mmCIF file with all atom_site columns, C-alpha atoms in Angstrom:
data_model
loop_
_atom_site.group_PDB
_atom_site.id
_atom_site.type_symbol
_atom_site.label_atom_id
_atom_site.label_alt_id
_atom_site.label_comp_id
_atom_site.label_asym_id
_atom_site.label_entity_id
_atom_site.label_seq_id
_atom_site.pdbx_PDB_ins_code
_atom_site.Cartn_x
_atom_site.Cartn_y
_atom_site.Cartn_z
_atom_site.occupancy
_atom_site.B_iso_or_equiv
_atom_site.pdbx_formal_charge
_atom_site.auth_seq_id
_atom_site.auth_comp_id
_atom_site.auth_asym_id
_atom_site.auth_atom_id
_atom_site.pdbx_PDB_model_num
ATOM 1   C CA . ASP A 1 1   ? 0.000  0.000   0.000   1.00 0.00 ? 1   ASP A CA 1
ATOM 2   C CA . LEU A 1 2   ? 2.192  2.792   -1.291  1.00 0.00 ? 2   LEU A CA 1
ATOM 3   C CA . ALA A 1 3   ? -0.357 5.507   -0.525  1.00 0.00 ? 3   ALA A CA 1
ATOM 4   C CA . ALA A 1 4   ? -0.317 4.529   3.158   1.00 0.00 ? 4   ALA A CA 1
ATOM 5   C CA . GLY A 1 5   ? 3.427  3.802   3.082   1.00 0.00 ? 5   GLY A CA 1
ATOM 6   C CA . ARG A 1 6   ? 3.275  0.229   4.280   1.00 0.00 ? 6   ARG A CA 1
ATOM 7   C CA . LEU A 1 7   ? 4.124  -3.256  3.104   1.00 0.00 ? 7   LEU A CA 1
ATOM 8   C CA . THR A 1 8   ? 2.171  -6.342  4.121   1.00 0.00 ? 8   THR A CA 1
ATOM 9   C CA . VAL A 1 9   ? 3.909  -9.727  4.134   1.00 0.00 ? 9   VAL A CA 1
ATOM 10  C CA . ARG A 1 10  ? 1.324  -12.401 3.319   1.00 0.00 ? 10  ARG A CA 1
ATOM 11  C CA . ARG A 1 11  ? 3.203  -15.011 1.314   1.00 0.00 ? 11  ARG A CA 1
ATOM 12  C CA . GLN A 1 12  ? 6.735  -15.987 0.427   1.00 0.00 ? 12  GLN A CA 1
ATOM 13  C CA . LEU A 1 13  ? 8.113  -17.504 -2.717  1.00 0.00 ? 13  LEU A CA 1
ATOM 14  C CA . GLN A 1 14  ? 9.970  -20.798 -2.344  1.00 0.00 ? 14  GLN A CA 1
ATOM 15  C CA . ARG A 1 15  ? 11.659 -22.954 -4.912  1.00 0.00 ? 15  ARG A CA 1
ATOM 16  C CA . VAL A 1 16  ? 10.907 -26.613 -4.244  1.00 0.00 ? 16  VAL A CA 1
ATOM 17  C CA . GLY A 1 17  ? 12.155 -29.329 -6.567  1.00 0.00 ? 17  GLY A CA 1
ATOM 18  C CA . GLY A 1 18  ? 12.745 -26.889 -9.416  1.00 0.00 ? 18  GLY A CA 1
ATOM 19  C CA . ARG A 1 19  ? 9.252  -25.372 -9.080  1.00 0.00 ? 19  ARG A CA 1
ATOM 20  C CA . TYR A 1 20  ? 8.219  -22.105 -7.505  1.00 0.00 ? 20  TYR A CA 1
ATOM 21  C CA . LEU A 1 21  ? 5.491  -22.124 -4.876  1.00 0.00 ? 21  LEU A CA 1
ATOM 22  C CA . LEU A 1 22  ? 3.829  -19.322 -2.945  1.00 0.00 ? 22  LEU A CA 1
ATOM 23  C CA . VAL A 1 23  ? 3.625  -20.428 0.681   1.00 0.00 ? 23  VAL A CA 1
ATOM 24  C CA . GLU A 1 24  ? 2.588  -18.976 4.006   1.00 0.00 ? 24  GLU A CA 1
ATOM 25  C CA . PRO A 1 25  ? 5.437  -17.447 6.018   1.00 0.00 ? 25  PRO A CA 1
ATOM 26  C CA . LYS A 1 26  ? 6.899  -19.763 8.665   1.00 0.00 ? 26  LYS A CA 1
ATOM 27  C CA . THR A 1 27  ? 5.236  -18.206 11.701  1.00 0.00 ? 27  THR A CA 1
ATOM 28  C CA . PRO A 1 28  ? 2.158  -16.065 12.405  1.00 0.00 ? 28  PRO A CA 1
ATOM 29  C CA . ARG A 1 29  ? 4.463  -13.175 13.393  1.00 0.00 ? 29  ARG A CA 1
ATOM 30  C CA . ALA A 1 30  ? 6.151  -13.388 9.986   1.00 0.00 ? 30  ALA A CA 1
ATOM 31  C CA . ARG A 1 31  ? 2.807  -12.373 8.446   1.00 0.00 ? 31  ARG A CA 1
ATOM 32  C CA . ARG A 1 32  ? 2.977  -8.703  9.254   1.00 0.00 ? 32  ARG A CA 1
ATOM 33  C CA . THR A 1 33  ? 2.577  -5.136  8.052   1.00 0.00 ? 33  THR A CA 1
ATOM 34  C CA . VAL A 1 34  ? 5.595  -2.868  8.254   1.00 0.00 ? 34  VAL A CA 1
ATOM 35  C CA . PRO A 1 35  ? 5.898  0.847   7.542   1.00 0.00 ? 35  PRO A CA 1
ATOM 36  C CA . LEU A 1 36  ? 8.010  1.930   4.574   1.00 0.00 ? 36  LEU A CA 1
ATOM 37  C CA . THR A 1 37  ? 10.440 4.807   4.549   1.00 0.00 ? 37  THR A CA 1
ATOM 38  C CA . ALA A 1 38  ? 9.511  7.591   2.142   1.00 0.00 ? 38  ALA A CA 1
ATOM 39  C CA . ARG A 1 39  ? 12.530 6.623   0.014   1.00 0.00 ? 39  ARG A CA 1
ATOM 40  C CA . ALA A 1 40  ? 11.437 2.969   -0.163  1.00 0.00 ? 40  ALA A CA 1
ATOM 41  C CA . ALA A 1 41  ? 7.870  3.920   -1.105  1.00 0.00 ? 41  ALA A CA 1
ATOM 42  C CA . GLU A 1 42  ? 9.179  6.196   -3.868  1.00 0.00 ? 42  GLU A CA 1
ATOM 43  C CA . ALA A 1 43  ? 11.482 3.448   -5.191  1.00 0.00 ? 43  ALA A CA 1
ATOM 44  C CA . LEU A 1 44  ? 8.544  1.030   -5.248  1.00 0.00 ? 44  LEU A CA 1
ATOM 45  C CA . ARG A 1 45  ? 6.386  3.572   -7.115  1.00 0.00 ? 45  ARG A CA 1
ATOM 46  C CA . HIS A 1 46  ? 9.170  3.948   -9.678  1.00 0.00 ? 46  HIS A CA 1
ATOM 47  C CA . TRP A 1 47  ? 9.472  0.154   -9.967  1.00 0.00 ? 47  TRP A CA 1
ATOM 48  C CA . ARG A 1 48  ? 5.704  -0.210  -10.405 1.00 0.00 ? 48  ARG A CA 1
ATOM 49  C CA . ALA A 1 49  ? 5.821  2.202   -13.370 1.00 0.00 ? 49  ALA A CA 1
ATOM 50  C CA . GLN A 1 50  ? 8.781  0.329   -14.880 1.00 0.00 ? 50  GLN A CA 1
ATOM 51  C CA . GLN A 1 51  ? 7.016  -2.999  -14.421 1.00 0.00 ? 51  GLN A CA 1
ATOM 52  C CA . ALA A 1 52  ? 3.858  -1.629  -16.082 1.00 0.00 ? 52  ALA A CA 1
ATOM 53  C CA . ALA A 1 53  ? 5.989  -0.717  -19.104 1.00 0.00 ? 53  ALA A CA 1
ATOM 54  C CA . GLU A 1 54  ? 7.488  -4.229  -19.122 1.00 0.00 ? 54  GLU A CA 1
ATOM 55  C CA . ARG A 1 55  ? 3.994  -5.709  -18.950 1.00 0.00 ? 55  ARG A CA 1
ATOM 56  C CA . LEU A 1 56  ? 2.877  -3.671  -21.963 1.00 0.00 ? 56  LEU A CA 1
ATOM 57  C CA . HIS A 1 57  ? 6.009  -4.623  -23.882 1.00 0.00 ? 57  HIS A CA 1
ATOM 58  C CA . ALA A 1 58  ? 5.577  -8.335  -23.088 1.00 0.00 ? 58  ALA A CA 1
ATOM 59  C CA . GLY A 1 59  ? 1.937  -8.341  -24.163 1.00 0.00 ? 59  GLY A CA 1
ATOM 60  C CA . PRO A 1 60  ? 0.337  -11.789 -23.983 1.00 0.00 ? 60  PRO A CA 1
ATOM 61  C CA . ALA A 1 61  ? 3.657  -13.374 -22.919 1.00 0.00 ? 61  ALA A CA 1
ATOM 62  C CA . TRP A 1 62  ? 3.337  -11.668 -19.490 1.00 0.00 ? 62  TRP A CA 1
ATOM 63  C CA . GLN A 1 63  ? 2.888  -14.230 -16.696 1.00 0.00 ? 63  GLN A CA 1
ATOM 64  C CA . ASP A 1 64  ? 0.238  -12.586 -14.534 1.00 0.00 ? 64  ASP A CA 1
ATOM 65  C CA . ALA A 1 65  ? -0.605 -15.596 -12.374 1.00 0.00 ? 65  ALA A CA 1
ATOM 66  C CA . TRP A 1 66  ? 1.981  -14.804 -9.712  1.00 0.00 ? 66  TRP A CA 1
ATOM 67  C CA . GLY A 1 67  ? 1.065  -11.237 -8.751  1.00 0.00 ? 67  GLY A CA 1
ATOM 68  C CA . LEU A 1 68  ? 4.655  -10.602 -7.655  1.00 0.00 ? 68  LEU A CA 1
ATOM 69  C CA . VAL A 1 69  ? 6.230  -7.215  -7.014  1.00 0.00 ? 69  VAL A CA 1
ATOM 70  C CA . PHE A 1 70  ? 9.665  -8.167  -8.379  1.00 0.00 ? 70  PHE A CA 1
ATOM 71  C CA . THR A 1 71  ? 9.738  -10.225 -11.570 1.00 0.00 ? 71  THR A CA 1
ATOM 72  C CA . THR A 1 72  ? 11.576 -10.891 -14.784 1.00 0.00 ? 72  THR A CA 1
ATOM 73  C CA . PRO A 1 73  ? 10.548 -8.719  -17.761 1.00 0.00 ? 73  PRO A CA 1
ATOM 74  C CA . LEU A 1 74  ? 7.914  -11.401 -18.495 1.00 0.00 ? 74  LEU A CA 1
ATOM 75  C CA . GLY A 1 75  ? 6.370  -11.372 -15.013 1.00 0.00 ? 75  GLY A CA 1
ATOM 76  C CA . GLU A 1 76  ? 7.983  -14.627 -13.896 1.00 0.00 ? 76  GLU A CA 1
ATOM 77  C CA . PRO A 1 77  ? 9.647  -15.155 -10.520 1.00 0.00 ? 77  PRO A CA 1
ATOM 78  C CA . LEU A 1 78  ? 13.238 -13.986 -10.263 1.00 0.00 ? 78  LEU A CA 1
ATOM 79  C CA . HIS A 1 79  ? 15.747 -16.808 -9.936  1.00 0.00 ? 79  HIS A CA 1
ATOM 80  C CA . GLY A 1 80  ? 17.772 -16.506 -6.714  1.00 0.00 ? 80  GLY A CA 1
ATOM 81  C CA . ASN A 1 81  ? 21.105 -16.667 -8.538  1.00 0.00 ? 81  ASN A CA 1
ATOM 82  C CA . ALA A 1 82  ? 20.077 -13.809 -10.834 1.00 0.00 ? 82  ALA A CA 1
ATOM 83  C CA . VAL A 1 83  ? 19.219 -11.665 -7.805  1.00 0.00 ? 83  VAL A CA 1
ATOM 84  C CA . THR A 1 84  ? 22.535 -12.510 -6.153  1.00 0.00 ? 84  THR A CA 1
ATOM 85  C CA . HIS A 1 85  ? 24.600 -11.761 -9.269  1.00 0.00 ? 85  HIS A CA 1
ATOM 86  C CA . THR A 1 86  ? 22.806 -8.461  -9.917  1.00 0.00 ? 86  THR A CA 1
ATOM 87  C CA . PHE A 1 87  ? 23.241 -7.455  -6.281  1.00 0.00 ? 87  PHE A CA 1
ATOM 88  C CA . GLN A 1 88  ? 26.966 -8.259  -6.386  1.00 0.00 ? 88  GLN A CA 1
ATOM 89  C CA . ARG A 1 89  ? 27.469 -6.293  -9.626  1.00 0.00 ? 89  ARG A CA 1
ATOM 90  C CA . ARG A 1 90  ? 25.706 -3.260  -8.153  1.00 0.00 ? 90  ARG A CA 1
ATOM 91  C CA . LEU A 1 91  ? 27.752 -3.408  -4.954  1.00 0.00 ? 91  LEU A CA 1
ATOM 92  C CA . GLN A 1 92  ? 30.960 -3.578  -6.984  1.00 0.00 ? 92  GLN A CA 1
ATOM 93  C CA . ALA A 1 93  ? 29.890 -0.698  -9.250  1.00 0.00 ? 93  ALA A CA 1
ATOM 94  C CA . ALA A 1 94  ? 29.162 1.408   -6.158  1.00 0.00 ? 94  ALA A CA 1
ATOM 95  C CA . GLY A 1 95  ? 32.578 0.568   -4.677  1.00 0.00 ? 95  GLY A CA 1
ATOM 96  C CA . LEU A 1 96  ? 31.016 -1.280  -1.758  1.00 0.00 ? 96  LEU A CA 1
ATOM 97  C CA . PRO A 1 97  ? 32.267 -4.498  -0.185  1.00 0.00 ? 97  PRO A CA 1
ATOM 98  C CA . ARG A 1 98  ? 30.826 -7.870  -1.140  1.00 0.00 ? 98  ARG A CA 1
ATOM 99  C CA . LEU A 1 99  ? 27.775 -8.804  0.974   1.00 0.00 ? 99  LEU A CA 1
ATOM 100 C CA . ARG A 1 100 ? 25.180 -11.516 0.967   1.00 0.00 ? 100 ARG A CA 1
ATOM 101 C CA . PHE A 1 101 ? 21.715 -10.230 0.097   1.00 0.00 ? 101 PHE A CA 1
ATOM 102 C CA . HIS A 1 102 ? 20.528 -11.432 3.521   1.00 0.00 ? 102 HIS A CA 1
ATOM 103 C CA . ASP A 1 103 ? 23.132 -9.152  5.136   1.00 0.00 ? 103 ASP A CA 1
ATOM 104 C CA . LEU A 1 104 ? 20.821 -6.238  4.292   1.00 0.00 ? 104 LEU A CA 1
ATOM 105 C CA . ARG A 1 105 ? 18.383 -7.592  6.880   1.00 0.00 ? 105 ARG A CA 1
ATOM 106 C CA . HIS A 1 106 ? 21.142 -7.668  9.492   1.00 0.00 ? 106 HIS A CA 1
ATOM 107 C CA . ALA A 1 107 ? 22.275 -4.156  8.585   1.00 0.00 ? 107 ALA A CA 1
ATOM 108 C CA . PHE A 1 108 ? 18.677 -2.915  8.904   1.00 0.00 ? 108 PHE A CA 1
ATOM 109 C CA . ALA A 1 109 ? 18.247 -4.438  12.366  1.00 0.00 ? 109 ALA A CA 1
ATOM 110 C CA . THR A 1 110 ? 21.650 -3.304  13.590  1.00 0.00 ? 110 THR A CA 1
ATOM 111 C CA . ARG A 1 111 ? 21.038 0.237   12.365  1.00 0.00 ? 111 ARG A CA 1
ATOM 112 C CA . LEU A 1 112 ? 17.656 0.400   14.095  1.00 0.00 ? 112 LEU A CA 1
ATOM 113 C CA . LEU A 1 113 ? 19.135 -0.809  17.375  1.00 0.00 ? 113 LEU A CA 1
ATOM 114 C CA . THR A 1 114 ? 22.045 1.643   17.237  1.00 0.00 ? 114 THR A CA 1
ATOM 115 C CA . LEU A 1 115 ? 19.533 4.448   16.615  1.00 0.00 ? 115 LEU A CA 1
ATOM 116 C CA . GLY A 1 116 ? 17.909 3.496   19.930  1.00 0.00 ? 116 GLY A CA 1
ATOM 117 C CA . THR A 1 117 ? 14.897 1.632   18.541  1.00 0.00 ? 117 THR A CA 1
ATOM 118 C CA . HIS A 1 118 ? 13.342 -0.598  21.182  1.00 0.00 ? 118 HIS A CA 1
ATOM 119 C CA . PRO A 1 119 ? 14.216 -4.274  20.534  1.00 0.00 ? 119 PRO A CA 1
ATOM 120 C CA . ARG A 1 120 ? 10.511 -5.192  20.560  1.00 0.00 ? 120 ARG A CA 1
ATOM 121 C CA . VAL A 1 121 ? 9.956  -2.864  17.582  1.00 0.00 ? 121 VAL A CA 1
ATOM 122 C CA . VAL A 1 122 ? 12.907 -4.445  15.773  1.00 0.00 ? 122 VAL A CA 1
ATOM 123 C CA . GLN A 1 123 ? 11.453 -7.896  16.544  1.00 0.00 ? 123 GLN A CA 1
ATOM 124 C CA . ASP A 1 124 ? 8.121  -6.881  15.009  1.00 0.00 ? 124 ASP A CA 1
ATOM 125 C CA . LEU A 1 125 ? 9.702  -5.379  11.895  1.00 0.00 ? 125 LEU A CA 1
ATOM 126 C CA . LEU A 1 126 ? 11.815 -8.493  11.305  1.00 0.00 ? 126 LEU A CA 1
ATOM 127 C CA . GLY A 1 127 ? 8.926  -10.844 12.038  1.00 0.00 ? 127 GLY A CA 1
ATOM 128 C CA . HIS A 1 128 ? 10.816 -12.782 14.713  1.00 0.00 ? 128 HIS A CA 1
ATOM 129 C CA . ALA A 1 129 ? 8.564  -15.060 16.746  1.00 0.00 ? 129 ALA A CA 1
ATOM 130 C CA . GLN A 1 130 ? 10.574 -14.533 19.946  1.00 0.00 ? 130 GLN A CA 1
ATOM 131 C CA . ILE A 1 131 ? 12.384 -11.483 21.314  1.00 0.00 ? 131 ILE A CA 1
ATOM 132 C CA . THR A 1 132 ? 15.178 -13.843 22.362  1.00 0.00 ? 132 THR A CA 1
ATOM 133 C CA . LEU A 1 133 ? 15.951 -14.473 18.683  1.00 0.00 ? 133 LEU A CA 1
ATOM 134 C CA . THR A 1 134 ? 16.236 -10.742 18.016  1.00 0.00 ? 134 THR A CA 1
ATOM 135 C CA . LEU A 1 135 ? 18.339 -10.082 21.109  1.00 0.00 ? 135 LEU A CA 1
ATOM 136 C CA . GLY A 1 136 ? 20.526 -13.148 20.572  1.00 0.00 ? 136 GLY A CA 1
ATOM 137 C CA . THR A 1 137 ? 21.175 -12.393 16.918  1.00 0.00 ? 137 THR A CA 1
ATOM 138 C CA . TYR A 1 138 ? 21.985 -8.726  17.489  1.00 0.00 ? 138 TYR A CA 1
ATOM 139 C CA . SER A 1 139 ? 23.621 -8.970  20.923  1.00 0.00 ? 139 SER A CA 1
ATOM 140 C CA . HIS A 1 140 ? 26.842 -7.510  19.470  1.00 0.00 ? 140 HIS A CA 1
ATOM 141 C CA . VAL A 1 141 ? 25.034 -4.146  19.350  1.00 0.00 ? 141 VAL A CA 1
ATOM 142 C CA . LEU A 1 142 ? 23.857 -4.219  22.961  1.00 0.00 ? 142 LEU A CA 1
ATOM 143 C CA . PRO A 1 143 ? 27.158 -3.336  24.740  1.00 0.00 ? 143 PRO A CA 1
ATOM 144 C CA . SER A 1 144 ? 27.426 -0.019  22.877  1.00 0.00 ? 144 SER A CA 1
ATOM 145 C CA . LEU A 1 145 ? 23.761 0.675   23.607  1.00 0.00 ? 145 LEU A CA 1
ATOM 146 C CA . ALA A 1 146 ? 24.385 0.056   27.305  1.00 0.00 ? 146 ALA A CA 1
ATOM 147 C CA . ALA A 1 147 ? 27.286 2.512   27.318  1.00 0.00 ? 147 ALA A CA 1
ATOM 148 C CA . GLU A 1 148 ? 25.141 5.139   25.583  1.00 0.00 ? 148 GLU A CA 1
ATOM 149 C CA . ALA A 1 149 ? 22.318 4.569   28.092  1.00 0.00 ? 149 ALA A CA 1
ATOM 150 C CA . ILE A 1 150 ? 24.681 5.110   31.022  1.00 0.00 ? 150 ILE A CA 1
ATOM 151 C CA . ALA A 1 151 ? 26.076 8.260   29.388  1.00 0.00 ? 151 ALA A CA 1
ATOM 152 C CA . ARG A 1 152 ? 22.511 9.599   28.977  1.00 0.00 ? 152 ARG A CA 1
ATOM 153 C CA . LEU A 1 153 ? 21.791 8.746   32.612  1.00 0.00 ? 153 LEU A CA 1
ATOM 154 C CA . ASP A 1 154 ? 24.949 10.575  33.714  1.00 0.00 ? 154 ASP A CA 1
ATOM 155 C CA . ALA A 1 155 ? 23.917 13.601  31.627  1.00 0.00 ? 155 ALA A CA 1
ATOM 156 C CA . THR A 1 156 ? 20.597 13.882  33.498  1.00 0.00 ? 156 THR A CA 1
ATOM 157 C CA . GLY A 1 157 ? 22.372 14.274  36.826  1.00 0.00 ? 157 GLY A CA 1
#
């Protein structure tokens, strides 16, 4: 819902035995609605316009059965290796270090925590079933947060 600035996770695409399937996320908490940054909403609006042009260009060859946001120029699911290779090329072109695509999720969570976001909010945004998973995965951030909390406490007298 780009007008409201939010994304709802309802299904996930899995490749099973060479076939793609749309399946329910693993846990009830993984089915969630998360707010989008203004920049993300704008990028998705731009992508929607580009995809509409691809749909027109493809004509009857467009595979509309999936209803996916990110597709090939024919509306088919993106192959994981294609996503990985494109991501790596773009990182290299930008002069950034090599990362796994999944590392973006870790960077997002770490950034939120270092900005002082409550861990429960981070848990909800990531769709973790248990706060212990969030805190255990991102515990490397917590010592610096503790030091900042003590400094803030000292500053209040």
